[in-house]
PDB file of C-alpha atoms in Angstrom:
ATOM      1  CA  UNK A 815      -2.082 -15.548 -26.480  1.00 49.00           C
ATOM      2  CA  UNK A 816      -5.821 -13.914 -26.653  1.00 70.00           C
ATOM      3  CA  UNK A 817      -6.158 -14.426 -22.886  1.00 74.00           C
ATOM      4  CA  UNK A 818      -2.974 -13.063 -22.077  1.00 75.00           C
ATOM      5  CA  UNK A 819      -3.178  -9.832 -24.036  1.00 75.00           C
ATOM      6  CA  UNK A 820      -6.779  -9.431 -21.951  1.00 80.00           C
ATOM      7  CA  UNK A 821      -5.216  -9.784 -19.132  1.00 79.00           C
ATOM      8  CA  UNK A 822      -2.169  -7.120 -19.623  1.00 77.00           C
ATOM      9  CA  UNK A 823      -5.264  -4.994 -20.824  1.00 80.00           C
ATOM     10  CA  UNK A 824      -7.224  -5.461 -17.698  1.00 82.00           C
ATOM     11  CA  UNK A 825      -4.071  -5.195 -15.285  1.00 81.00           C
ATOM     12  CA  UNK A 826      -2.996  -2.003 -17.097  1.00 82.00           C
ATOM     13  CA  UNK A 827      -5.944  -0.598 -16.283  1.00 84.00           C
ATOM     14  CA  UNK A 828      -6.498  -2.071 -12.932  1.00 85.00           C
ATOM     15  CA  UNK A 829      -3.176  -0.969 -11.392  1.00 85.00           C
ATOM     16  CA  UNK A 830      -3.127   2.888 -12.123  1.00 87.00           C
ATOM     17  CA  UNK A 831      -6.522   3.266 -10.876  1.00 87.00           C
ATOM     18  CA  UNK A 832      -5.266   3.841  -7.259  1.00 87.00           C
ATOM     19  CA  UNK A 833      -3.442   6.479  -9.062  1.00 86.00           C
ATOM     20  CA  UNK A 834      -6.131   8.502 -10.421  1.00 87.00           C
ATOM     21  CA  UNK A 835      -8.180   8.129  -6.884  1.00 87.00           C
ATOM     22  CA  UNK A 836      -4.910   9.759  -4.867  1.00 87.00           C
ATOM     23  CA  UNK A 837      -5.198  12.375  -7.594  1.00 85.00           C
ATOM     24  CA  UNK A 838      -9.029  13.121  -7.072  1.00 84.00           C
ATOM     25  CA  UNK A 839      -8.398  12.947  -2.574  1.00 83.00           C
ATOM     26  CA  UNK A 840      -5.394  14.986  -3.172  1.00 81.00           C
ATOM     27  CA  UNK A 841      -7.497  17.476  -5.434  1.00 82.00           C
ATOM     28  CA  UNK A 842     -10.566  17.482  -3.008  1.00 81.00           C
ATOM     29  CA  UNK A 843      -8.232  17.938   0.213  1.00 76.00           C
ATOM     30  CA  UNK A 844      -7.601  21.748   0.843  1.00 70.00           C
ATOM     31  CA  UNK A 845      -4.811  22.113   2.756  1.00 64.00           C
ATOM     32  CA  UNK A 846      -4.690  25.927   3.253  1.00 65.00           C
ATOM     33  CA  UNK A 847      -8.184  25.246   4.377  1.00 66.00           C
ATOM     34  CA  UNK A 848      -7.686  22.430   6.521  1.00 61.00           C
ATOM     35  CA  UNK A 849      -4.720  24.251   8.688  1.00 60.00           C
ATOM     36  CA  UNK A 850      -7.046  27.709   8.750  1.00 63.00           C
ATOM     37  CA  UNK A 851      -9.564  25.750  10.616  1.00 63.00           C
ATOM     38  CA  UNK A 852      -7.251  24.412  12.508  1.00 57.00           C
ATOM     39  CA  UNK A 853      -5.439  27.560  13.146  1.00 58.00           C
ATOM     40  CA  UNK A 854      -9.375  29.529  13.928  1.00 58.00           C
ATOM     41  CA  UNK A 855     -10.150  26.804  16.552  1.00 58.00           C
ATOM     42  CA  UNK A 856      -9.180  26.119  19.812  1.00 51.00           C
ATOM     43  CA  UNK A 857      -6.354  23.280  18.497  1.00 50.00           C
ATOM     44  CA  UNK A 858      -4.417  26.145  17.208  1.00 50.00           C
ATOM     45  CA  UNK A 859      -1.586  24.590  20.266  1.00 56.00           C
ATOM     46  CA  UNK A 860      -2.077  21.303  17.833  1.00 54.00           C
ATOM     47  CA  UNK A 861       1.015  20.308  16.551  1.00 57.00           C
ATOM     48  CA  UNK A 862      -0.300  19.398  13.295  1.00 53.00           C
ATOM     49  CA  UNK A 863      -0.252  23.171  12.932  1.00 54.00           C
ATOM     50  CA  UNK A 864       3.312  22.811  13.212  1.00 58.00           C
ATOM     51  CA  UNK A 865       3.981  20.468  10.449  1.00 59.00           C
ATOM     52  CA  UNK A 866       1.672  23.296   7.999  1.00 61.00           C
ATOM     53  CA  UNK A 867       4.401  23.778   5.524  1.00 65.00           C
ATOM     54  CA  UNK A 868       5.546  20.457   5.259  1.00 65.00           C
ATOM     55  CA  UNK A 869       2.389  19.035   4.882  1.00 63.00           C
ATOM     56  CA  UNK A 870       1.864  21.776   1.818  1.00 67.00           C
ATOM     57  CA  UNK A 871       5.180  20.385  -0.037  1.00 71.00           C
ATOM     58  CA  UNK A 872       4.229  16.818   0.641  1.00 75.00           C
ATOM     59  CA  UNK A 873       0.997  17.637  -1.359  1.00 73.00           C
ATOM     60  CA  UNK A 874       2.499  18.670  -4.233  1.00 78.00           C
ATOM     61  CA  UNK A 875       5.096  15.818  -3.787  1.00 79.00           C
ATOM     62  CA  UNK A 876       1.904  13.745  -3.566  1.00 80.00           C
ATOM     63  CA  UNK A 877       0.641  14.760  -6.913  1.00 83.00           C
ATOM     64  CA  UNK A 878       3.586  13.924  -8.627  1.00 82.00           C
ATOM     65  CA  UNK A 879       4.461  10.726  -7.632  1.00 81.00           C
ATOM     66  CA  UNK A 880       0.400  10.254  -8.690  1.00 83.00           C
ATOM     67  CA  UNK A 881       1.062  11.364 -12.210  1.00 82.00           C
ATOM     68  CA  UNK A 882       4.278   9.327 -12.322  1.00 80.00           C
ATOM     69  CA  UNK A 883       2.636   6.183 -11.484  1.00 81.00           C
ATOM     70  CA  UNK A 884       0.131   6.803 -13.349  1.00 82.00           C
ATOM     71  CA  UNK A 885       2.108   7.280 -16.595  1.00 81.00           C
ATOM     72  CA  UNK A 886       4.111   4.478 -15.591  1.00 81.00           C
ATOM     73  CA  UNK A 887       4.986   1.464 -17.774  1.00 81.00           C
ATOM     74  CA  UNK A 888       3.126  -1.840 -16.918  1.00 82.00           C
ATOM     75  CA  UNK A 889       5.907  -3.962 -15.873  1.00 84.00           C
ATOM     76  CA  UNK A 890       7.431  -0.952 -14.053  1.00 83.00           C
ATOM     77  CA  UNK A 891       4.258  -0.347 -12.344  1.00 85.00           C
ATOM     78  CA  UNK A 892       3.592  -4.405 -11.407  1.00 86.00           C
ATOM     79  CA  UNK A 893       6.758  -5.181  -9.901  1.00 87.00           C
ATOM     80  CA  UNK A 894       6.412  -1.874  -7.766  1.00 87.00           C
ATOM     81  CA  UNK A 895       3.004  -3.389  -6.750  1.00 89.00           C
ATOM     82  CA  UNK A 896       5.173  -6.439  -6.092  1.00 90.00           C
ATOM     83  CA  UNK A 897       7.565  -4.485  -3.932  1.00 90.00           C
ATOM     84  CA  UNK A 898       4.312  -2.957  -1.866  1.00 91.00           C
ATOM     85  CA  UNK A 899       3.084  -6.634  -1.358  1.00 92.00           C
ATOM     86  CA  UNK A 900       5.795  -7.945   0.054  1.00 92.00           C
ATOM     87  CA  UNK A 901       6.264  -4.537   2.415  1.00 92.00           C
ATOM     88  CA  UNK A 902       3.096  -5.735   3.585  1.00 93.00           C
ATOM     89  CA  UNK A 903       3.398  -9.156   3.787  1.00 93.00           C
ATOM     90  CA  UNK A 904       6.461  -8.684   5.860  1.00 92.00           C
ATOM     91  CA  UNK A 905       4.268  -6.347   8.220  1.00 92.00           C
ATOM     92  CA  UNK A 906       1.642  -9.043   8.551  1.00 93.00           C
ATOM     93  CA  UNK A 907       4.473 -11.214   9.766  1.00 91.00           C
ATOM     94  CA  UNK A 908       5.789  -9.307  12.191  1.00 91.00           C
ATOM     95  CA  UNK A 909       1.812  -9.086  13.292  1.00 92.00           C
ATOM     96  CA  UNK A 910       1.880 -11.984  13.834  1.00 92.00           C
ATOM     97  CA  UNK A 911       4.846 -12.613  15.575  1.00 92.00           C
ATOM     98  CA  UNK A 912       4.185  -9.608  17.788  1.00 92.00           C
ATOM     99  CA  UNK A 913       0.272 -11.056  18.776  1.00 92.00           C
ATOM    100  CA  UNK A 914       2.487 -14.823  19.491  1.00 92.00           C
ATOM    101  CA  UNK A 915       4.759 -12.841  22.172  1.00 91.00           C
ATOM    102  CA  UNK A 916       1.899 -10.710  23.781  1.00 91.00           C
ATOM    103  CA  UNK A 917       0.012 -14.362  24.094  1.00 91.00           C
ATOM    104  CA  UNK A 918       2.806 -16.081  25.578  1.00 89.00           C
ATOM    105  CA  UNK A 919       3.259 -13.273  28.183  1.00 89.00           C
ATOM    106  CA  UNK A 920      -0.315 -13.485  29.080  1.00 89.00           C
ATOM    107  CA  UNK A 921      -0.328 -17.098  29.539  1.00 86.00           C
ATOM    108  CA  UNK A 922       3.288 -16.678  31.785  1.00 83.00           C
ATOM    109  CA  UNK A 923       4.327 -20.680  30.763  1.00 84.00           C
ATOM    110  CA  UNK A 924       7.988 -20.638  30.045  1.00 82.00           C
ATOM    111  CA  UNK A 925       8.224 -24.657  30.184  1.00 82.00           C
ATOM    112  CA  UNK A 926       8.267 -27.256  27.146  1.00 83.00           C
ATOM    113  CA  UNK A 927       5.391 -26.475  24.919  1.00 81.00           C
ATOM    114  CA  UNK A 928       4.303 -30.145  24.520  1.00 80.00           C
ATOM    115  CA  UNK A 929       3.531 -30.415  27.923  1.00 83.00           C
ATOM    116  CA  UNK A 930       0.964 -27.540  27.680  1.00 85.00           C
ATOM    117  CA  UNK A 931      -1.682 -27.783  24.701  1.00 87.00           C
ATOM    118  CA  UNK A 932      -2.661 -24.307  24.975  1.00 89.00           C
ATOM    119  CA  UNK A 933       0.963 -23.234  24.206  1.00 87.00           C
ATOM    120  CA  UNK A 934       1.535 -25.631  21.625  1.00 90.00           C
ATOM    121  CA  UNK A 935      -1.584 -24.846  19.677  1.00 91.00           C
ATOM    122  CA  UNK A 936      -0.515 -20.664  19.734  1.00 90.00           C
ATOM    123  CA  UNK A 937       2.931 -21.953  18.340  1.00 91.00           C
ATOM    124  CA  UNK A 938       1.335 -24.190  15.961  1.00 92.00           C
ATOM    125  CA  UNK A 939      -0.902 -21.260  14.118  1.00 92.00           C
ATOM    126  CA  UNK A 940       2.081 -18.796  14.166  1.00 92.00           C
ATOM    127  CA  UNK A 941       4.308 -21.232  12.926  1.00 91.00           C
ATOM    128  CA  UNK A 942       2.033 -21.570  10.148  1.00 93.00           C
ATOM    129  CA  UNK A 943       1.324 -18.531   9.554  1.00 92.00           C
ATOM    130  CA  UNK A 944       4.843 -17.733   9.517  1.00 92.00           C
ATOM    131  CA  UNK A 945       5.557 -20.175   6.831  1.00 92.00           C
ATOM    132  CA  UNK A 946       2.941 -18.763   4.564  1.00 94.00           C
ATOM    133  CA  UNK A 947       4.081 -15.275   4.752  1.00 92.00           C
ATOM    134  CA  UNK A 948       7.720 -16.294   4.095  1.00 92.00           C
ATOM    135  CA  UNK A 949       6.830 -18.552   1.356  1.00 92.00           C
ATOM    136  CA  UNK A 950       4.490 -15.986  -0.328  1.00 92.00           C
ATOM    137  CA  UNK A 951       7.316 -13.422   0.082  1.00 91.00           C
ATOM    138  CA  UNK A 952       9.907 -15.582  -1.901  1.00 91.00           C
ATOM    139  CA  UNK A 953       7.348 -15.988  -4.434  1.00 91.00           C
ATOM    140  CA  UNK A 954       6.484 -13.046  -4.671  1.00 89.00           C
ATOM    141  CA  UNK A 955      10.455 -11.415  -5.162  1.00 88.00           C
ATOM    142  CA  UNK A 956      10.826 -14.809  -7.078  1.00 87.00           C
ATOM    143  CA  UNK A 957      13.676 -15.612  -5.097  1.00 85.00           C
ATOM    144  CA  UNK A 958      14.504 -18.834  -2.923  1.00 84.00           C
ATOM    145  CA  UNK A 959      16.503 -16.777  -0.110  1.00 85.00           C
ATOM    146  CA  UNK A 960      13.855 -17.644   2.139  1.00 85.00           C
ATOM    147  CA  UNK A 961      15.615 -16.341   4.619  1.00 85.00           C
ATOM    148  CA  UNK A 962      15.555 -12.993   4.038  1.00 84.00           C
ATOM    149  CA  UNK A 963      11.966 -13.022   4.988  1.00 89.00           C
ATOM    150  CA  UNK A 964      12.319 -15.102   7.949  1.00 88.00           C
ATOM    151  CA  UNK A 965      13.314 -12.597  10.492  1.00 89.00           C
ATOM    152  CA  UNK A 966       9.979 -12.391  12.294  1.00 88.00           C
ATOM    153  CA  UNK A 967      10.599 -15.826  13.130  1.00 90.00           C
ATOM    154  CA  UNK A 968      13.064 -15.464  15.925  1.00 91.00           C
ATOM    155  CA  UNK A 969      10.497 -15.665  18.694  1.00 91.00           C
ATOM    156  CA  UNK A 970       9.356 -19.160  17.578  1.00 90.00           C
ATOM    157  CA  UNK A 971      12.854 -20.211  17.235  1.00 90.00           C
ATOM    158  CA  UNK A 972      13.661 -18.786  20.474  1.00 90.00           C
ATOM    159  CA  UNK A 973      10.722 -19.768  21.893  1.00 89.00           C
ATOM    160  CA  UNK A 974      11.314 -23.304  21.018  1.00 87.00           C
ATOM    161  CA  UNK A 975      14.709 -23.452  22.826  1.00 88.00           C
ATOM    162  CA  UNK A 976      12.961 -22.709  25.764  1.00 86.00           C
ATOM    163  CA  UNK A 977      14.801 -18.931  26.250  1.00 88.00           C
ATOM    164  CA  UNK A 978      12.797 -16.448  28.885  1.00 88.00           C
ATOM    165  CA  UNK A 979       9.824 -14.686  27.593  1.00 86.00           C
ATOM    166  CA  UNK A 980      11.456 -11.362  28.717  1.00 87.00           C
ATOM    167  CA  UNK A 981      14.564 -12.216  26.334  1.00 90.00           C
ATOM    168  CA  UNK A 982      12.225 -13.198  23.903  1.00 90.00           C
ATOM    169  CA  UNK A 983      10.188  -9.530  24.105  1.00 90.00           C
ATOM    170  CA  UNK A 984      13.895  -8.411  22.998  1.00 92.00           C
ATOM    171  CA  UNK A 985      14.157 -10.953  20.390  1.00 93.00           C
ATOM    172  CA  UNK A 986      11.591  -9.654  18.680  1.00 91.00           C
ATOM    173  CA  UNK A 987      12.168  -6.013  18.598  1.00 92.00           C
ATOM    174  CA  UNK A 988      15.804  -7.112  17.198  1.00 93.00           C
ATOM    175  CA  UNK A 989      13.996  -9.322  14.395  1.00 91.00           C
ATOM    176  CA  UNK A 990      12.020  -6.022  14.089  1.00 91.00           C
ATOM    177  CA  UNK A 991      14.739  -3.856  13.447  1.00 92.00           C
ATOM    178  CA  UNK A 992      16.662  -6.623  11.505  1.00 91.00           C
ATOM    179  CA  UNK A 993      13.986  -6.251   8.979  1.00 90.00           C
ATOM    180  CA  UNK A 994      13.630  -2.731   8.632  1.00 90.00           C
ATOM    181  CA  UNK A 995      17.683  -2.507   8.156  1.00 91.00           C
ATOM    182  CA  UNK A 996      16.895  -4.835   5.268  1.00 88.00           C
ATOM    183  CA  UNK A 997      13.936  -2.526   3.678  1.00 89.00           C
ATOM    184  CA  UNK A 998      16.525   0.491   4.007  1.00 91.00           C
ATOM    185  CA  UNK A 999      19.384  -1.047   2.334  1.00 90.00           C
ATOM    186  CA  UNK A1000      16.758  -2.599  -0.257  1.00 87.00           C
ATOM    187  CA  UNK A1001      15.307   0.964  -0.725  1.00 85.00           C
ATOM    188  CA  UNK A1002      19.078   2.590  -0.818  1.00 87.00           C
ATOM    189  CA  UNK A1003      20.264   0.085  -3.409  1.00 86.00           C
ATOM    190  CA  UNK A1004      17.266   1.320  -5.770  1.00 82.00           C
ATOM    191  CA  UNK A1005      17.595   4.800  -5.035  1.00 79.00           C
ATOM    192  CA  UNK A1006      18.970   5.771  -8.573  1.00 78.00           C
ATOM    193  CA  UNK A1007      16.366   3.674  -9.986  1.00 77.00           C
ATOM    194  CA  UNK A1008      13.507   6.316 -10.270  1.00 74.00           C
ATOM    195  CA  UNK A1009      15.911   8.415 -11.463  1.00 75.00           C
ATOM    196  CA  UNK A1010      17.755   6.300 -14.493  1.00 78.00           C
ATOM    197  CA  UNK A1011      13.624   5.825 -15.531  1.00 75.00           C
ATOM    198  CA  UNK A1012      12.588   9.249 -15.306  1.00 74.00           C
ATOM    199  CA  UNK A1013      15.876   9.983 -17.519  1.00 77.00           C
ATOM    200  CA  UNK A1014      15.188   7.151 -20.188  1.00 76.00           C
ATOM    201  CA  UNK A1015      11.475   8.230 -20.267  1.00 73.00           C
ATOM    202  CA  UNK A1016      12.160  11.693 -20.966  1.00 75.00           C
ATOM    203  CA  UNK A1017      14.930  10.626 -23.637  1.00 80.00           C
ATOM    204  CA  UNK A1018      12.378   9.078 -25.441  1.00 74.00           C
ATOM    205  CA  UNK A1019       9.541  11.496 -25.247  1.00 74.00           C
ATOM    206  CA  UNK A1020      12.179  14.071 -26.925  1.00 79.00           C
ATOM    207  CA  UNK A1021      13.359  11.308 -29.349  1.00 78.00           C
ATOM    208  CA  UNK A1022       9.120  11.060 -30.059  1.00 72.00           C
ATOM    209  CA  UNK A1023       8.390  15.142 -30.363  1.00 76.00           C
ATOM    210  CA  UNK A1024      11.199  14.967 -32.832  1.00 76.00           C
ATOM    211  CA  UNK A1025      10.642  12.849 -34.736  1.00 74.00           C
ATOM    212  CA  UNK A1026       6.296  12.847 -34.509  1.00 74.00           C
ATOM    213  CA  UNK A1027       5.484  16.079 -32.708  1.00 75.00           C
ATOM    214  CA  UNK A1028       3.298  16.779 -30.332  1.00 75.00           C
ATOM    215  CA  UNK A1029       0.339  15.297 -31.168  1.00 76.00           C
ATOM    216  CA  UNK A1030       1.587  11.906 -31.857  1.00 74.00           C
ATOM    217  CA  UNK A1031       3.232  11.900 -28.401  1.00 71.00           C
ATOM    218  CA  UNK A1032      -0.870  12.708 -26.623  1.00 77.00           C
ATOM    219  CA  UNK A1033      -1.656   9.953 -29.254  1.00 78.00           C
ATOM    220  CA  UNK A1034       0.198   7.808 -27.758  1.00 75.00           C
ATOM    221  CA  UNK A1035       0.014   8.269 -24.294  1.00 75.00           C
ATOM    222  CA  UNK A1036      -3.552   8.309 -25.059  1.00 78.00           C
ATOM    223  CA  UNK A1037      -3.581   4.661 -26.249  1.00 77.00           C
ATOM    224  CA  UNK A1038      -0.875   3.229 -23.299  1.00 76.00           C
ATOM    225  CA  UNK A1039      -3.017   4.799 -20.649  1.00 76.00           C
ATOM    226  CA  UNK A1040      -6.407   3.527 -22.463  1.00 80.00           C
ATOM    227  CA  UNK A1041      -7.954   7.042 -20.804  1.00 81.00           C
ATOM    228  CA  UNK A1042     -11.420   6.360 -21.611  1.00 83.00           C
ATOM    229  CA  UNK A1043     -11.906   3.127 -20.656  1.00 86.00           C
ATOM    230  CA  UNK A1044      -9.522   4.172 -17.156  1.00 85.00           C
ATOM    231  CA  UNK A1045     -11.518   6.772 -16.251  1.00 86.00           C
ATOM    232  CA  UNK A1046     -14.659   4.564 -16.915  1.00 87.00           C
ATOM    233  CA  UNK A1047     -13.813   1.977 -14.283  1.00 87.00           C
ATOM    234  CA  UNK A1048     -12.604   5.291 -11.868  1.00 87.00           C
ATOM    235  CA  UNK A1049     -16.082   6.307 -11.800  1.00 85.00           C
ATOM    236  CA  UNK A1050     -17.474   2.797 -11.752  1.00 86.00           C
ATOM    237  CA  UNK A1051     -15.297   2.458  -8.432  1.00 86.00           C
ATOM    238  CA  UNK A1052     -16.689   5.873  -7.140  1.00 83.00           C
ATOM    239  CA  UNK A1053     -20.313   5.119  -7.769  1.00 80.00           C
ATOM    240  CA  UNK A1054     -19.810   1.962  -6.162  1.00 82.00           C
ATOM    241  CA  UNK A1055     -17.896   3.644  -3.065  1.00 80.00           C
ATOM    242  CA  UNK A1056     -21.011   5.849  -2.780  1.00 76.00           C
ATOM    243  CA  UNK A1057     -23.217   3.035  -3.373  1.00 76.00           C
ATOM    244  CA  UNK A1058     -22.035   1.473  -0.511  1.00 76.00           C
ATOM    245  CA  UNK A1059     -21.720   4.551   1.387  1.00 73.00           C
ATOM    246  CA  UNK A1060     -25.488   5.599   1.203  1.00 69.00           C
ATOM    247  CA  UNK A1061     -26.575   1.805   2.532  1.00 70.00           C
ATOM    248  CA  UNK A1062     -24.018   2.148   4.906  1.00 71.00           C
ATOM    249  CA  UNK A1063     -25.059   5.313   6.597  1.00 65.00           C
ATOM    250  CA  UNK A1064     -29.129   4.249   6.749  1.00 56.00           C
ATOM    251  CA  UNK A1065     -30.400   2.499   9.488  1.00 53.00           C
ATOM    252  CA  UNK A1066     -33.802   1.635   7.297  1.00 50.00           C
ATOM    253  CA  UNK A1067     -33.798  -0.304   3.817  1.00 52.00           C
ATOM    254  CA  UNK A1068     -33.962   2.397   1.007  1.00 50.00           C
ATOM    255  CA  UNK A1069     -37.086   2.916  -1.224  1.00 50.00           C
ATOM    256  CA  UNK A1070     -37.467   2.554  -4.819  1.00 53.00           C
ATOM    257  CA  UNK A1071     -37.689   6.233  -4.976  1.00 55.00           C
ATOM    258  CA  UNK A1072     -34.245   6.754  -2.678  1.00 58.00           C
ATOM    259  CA  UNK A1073     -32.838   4.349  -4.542  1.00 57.00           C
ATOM    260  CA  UNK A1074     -33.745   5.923  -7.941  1.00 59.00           C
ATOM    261  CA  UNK A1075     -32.917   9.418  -6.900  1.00 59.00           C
ATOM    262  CA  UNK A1076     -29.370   7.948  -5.939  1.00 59.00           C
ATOM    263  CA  UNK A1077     -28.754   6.683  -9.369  1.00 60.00           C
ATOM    264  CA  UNK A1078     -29.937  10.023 -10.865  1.00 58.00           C
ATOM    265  CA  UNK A1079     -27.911  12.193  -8.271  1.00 57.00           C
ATOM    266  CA  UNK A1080     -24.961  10.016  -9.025  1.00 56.00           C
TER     267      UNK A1080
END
């Protein structure tokens, strides 16, 4: 049970990090500034400048869905890292499938694949990699509808009956658009979701200033969000980004002395 608790601890933590870093890029990001520059130059024809206004709501959009996942509760916030995981799992697929296609058009062989080795050994590593990616999906959504995830294997399947590489070039942007119909309606039958939380979680925070006040509610936000030891591994990530950064960017091996003036300018 000890090792278990740790690990909620750690996970709590670890999982609204990301938050607090989109909070610090969205705070160090000027947009005004960034579309003045862009407005002074010669890219004022740009048509980012276009987009000016919306990019200035979508920053404040951006800042609260930062504060909302940050304030999130754990199992909320894990199965919507779940969710993300399979989104990109489910891109890596269709990757994959897409690379499989481009190869087979290169190559031009539209015959029986166990005549040519080449061909067989391309089909061989997508098929597996297929598999994986389907299987880690259904574990993932702990489901065993495998085949929801298994769109992105059309081109194997069709490749395998011998159909036209042209036909399969189609078959794939219809396995493409298969799956994104099935992210919509995925995303559409959720779309109260966010909504039914935000309601609950603002029932109870009344029910709590109520009943506790004010400072009992920062109490205990304080102690769900474990802020000091949060922000802690937020600048631990930093330093390290930096870190990596200054090596990075330096063609010769640092000093002692560049090395000790990064720690002390860090």
């Amino acid at each position: 049970m000890a090792a278990k608790e740790k690990l909620e601890a750690i996970l709590n933590v670890a999982l609204r990090v990301p938050s607090i870093m989109l909070l610090d890029v969205l705070y160090r990001w000027d947009v005004s500034s960034f579309f003045q520059q862009i407005q002074r130059s010669s890219l004022h024809n740009n048509p980012l400048f276009q987009y000016k206004y919306l990019a200035l709501n979508m920053h404040y959009v951006g800042y609260i869905l930062s504060v909302v996942l940050l304030t999130l509760p754990r199992q909320h916030l894990v199965q919507l890292y779940l969710y993300f995981l399979t989104a990109l799992l489910l891109y890596a697929g269709h990757q994959i499938s897409r690379d499989y296609v481009r190869s087979e058009l290169e190559s031009g062989y539209e015959g029986p694949m166990y005549l040519e080795p080449l061909s067989m050994n391309r089909f061989m590593t997508a098929l597996v990699g297929q598999l994986v990616v389907c299987t880690l999906c259904s574990c993932v959504m702990k489901t065993k509808q495998i085949w929801l995830f298994s769109a992105h294997m059309l081109p194997l399947l069709a490749r395998l009956c011998l159909v036209p590489l042209e036909t399969i070039v189609i078959i794939n942007k219809f396995a493409m658009i298969f799956t994104g119909l099935e992210v919509l309606y995925f995303l559409a039958s959720n779309l109260l979701v966010p909504y039914n939380l935000a309601k609950s979680a603002y029932r109870e925070l009344v029910q709590v200033v109520e009943v506790y006040g004010l400072l009992a509610l920062g109490m205990s936000l304080w102690n769900q969000l474990v802020v000091p030891v949060l922000f802690m591994v937020f600048w631990l990530v930093l330093f390290a980004l930096q870190i990596y950064s200054y090596f990075s960017t330096r063609d010769q091996p640092a000093s002692r002395e560049r090395l000790l003036f990064l720690f002390l300018t860090r």
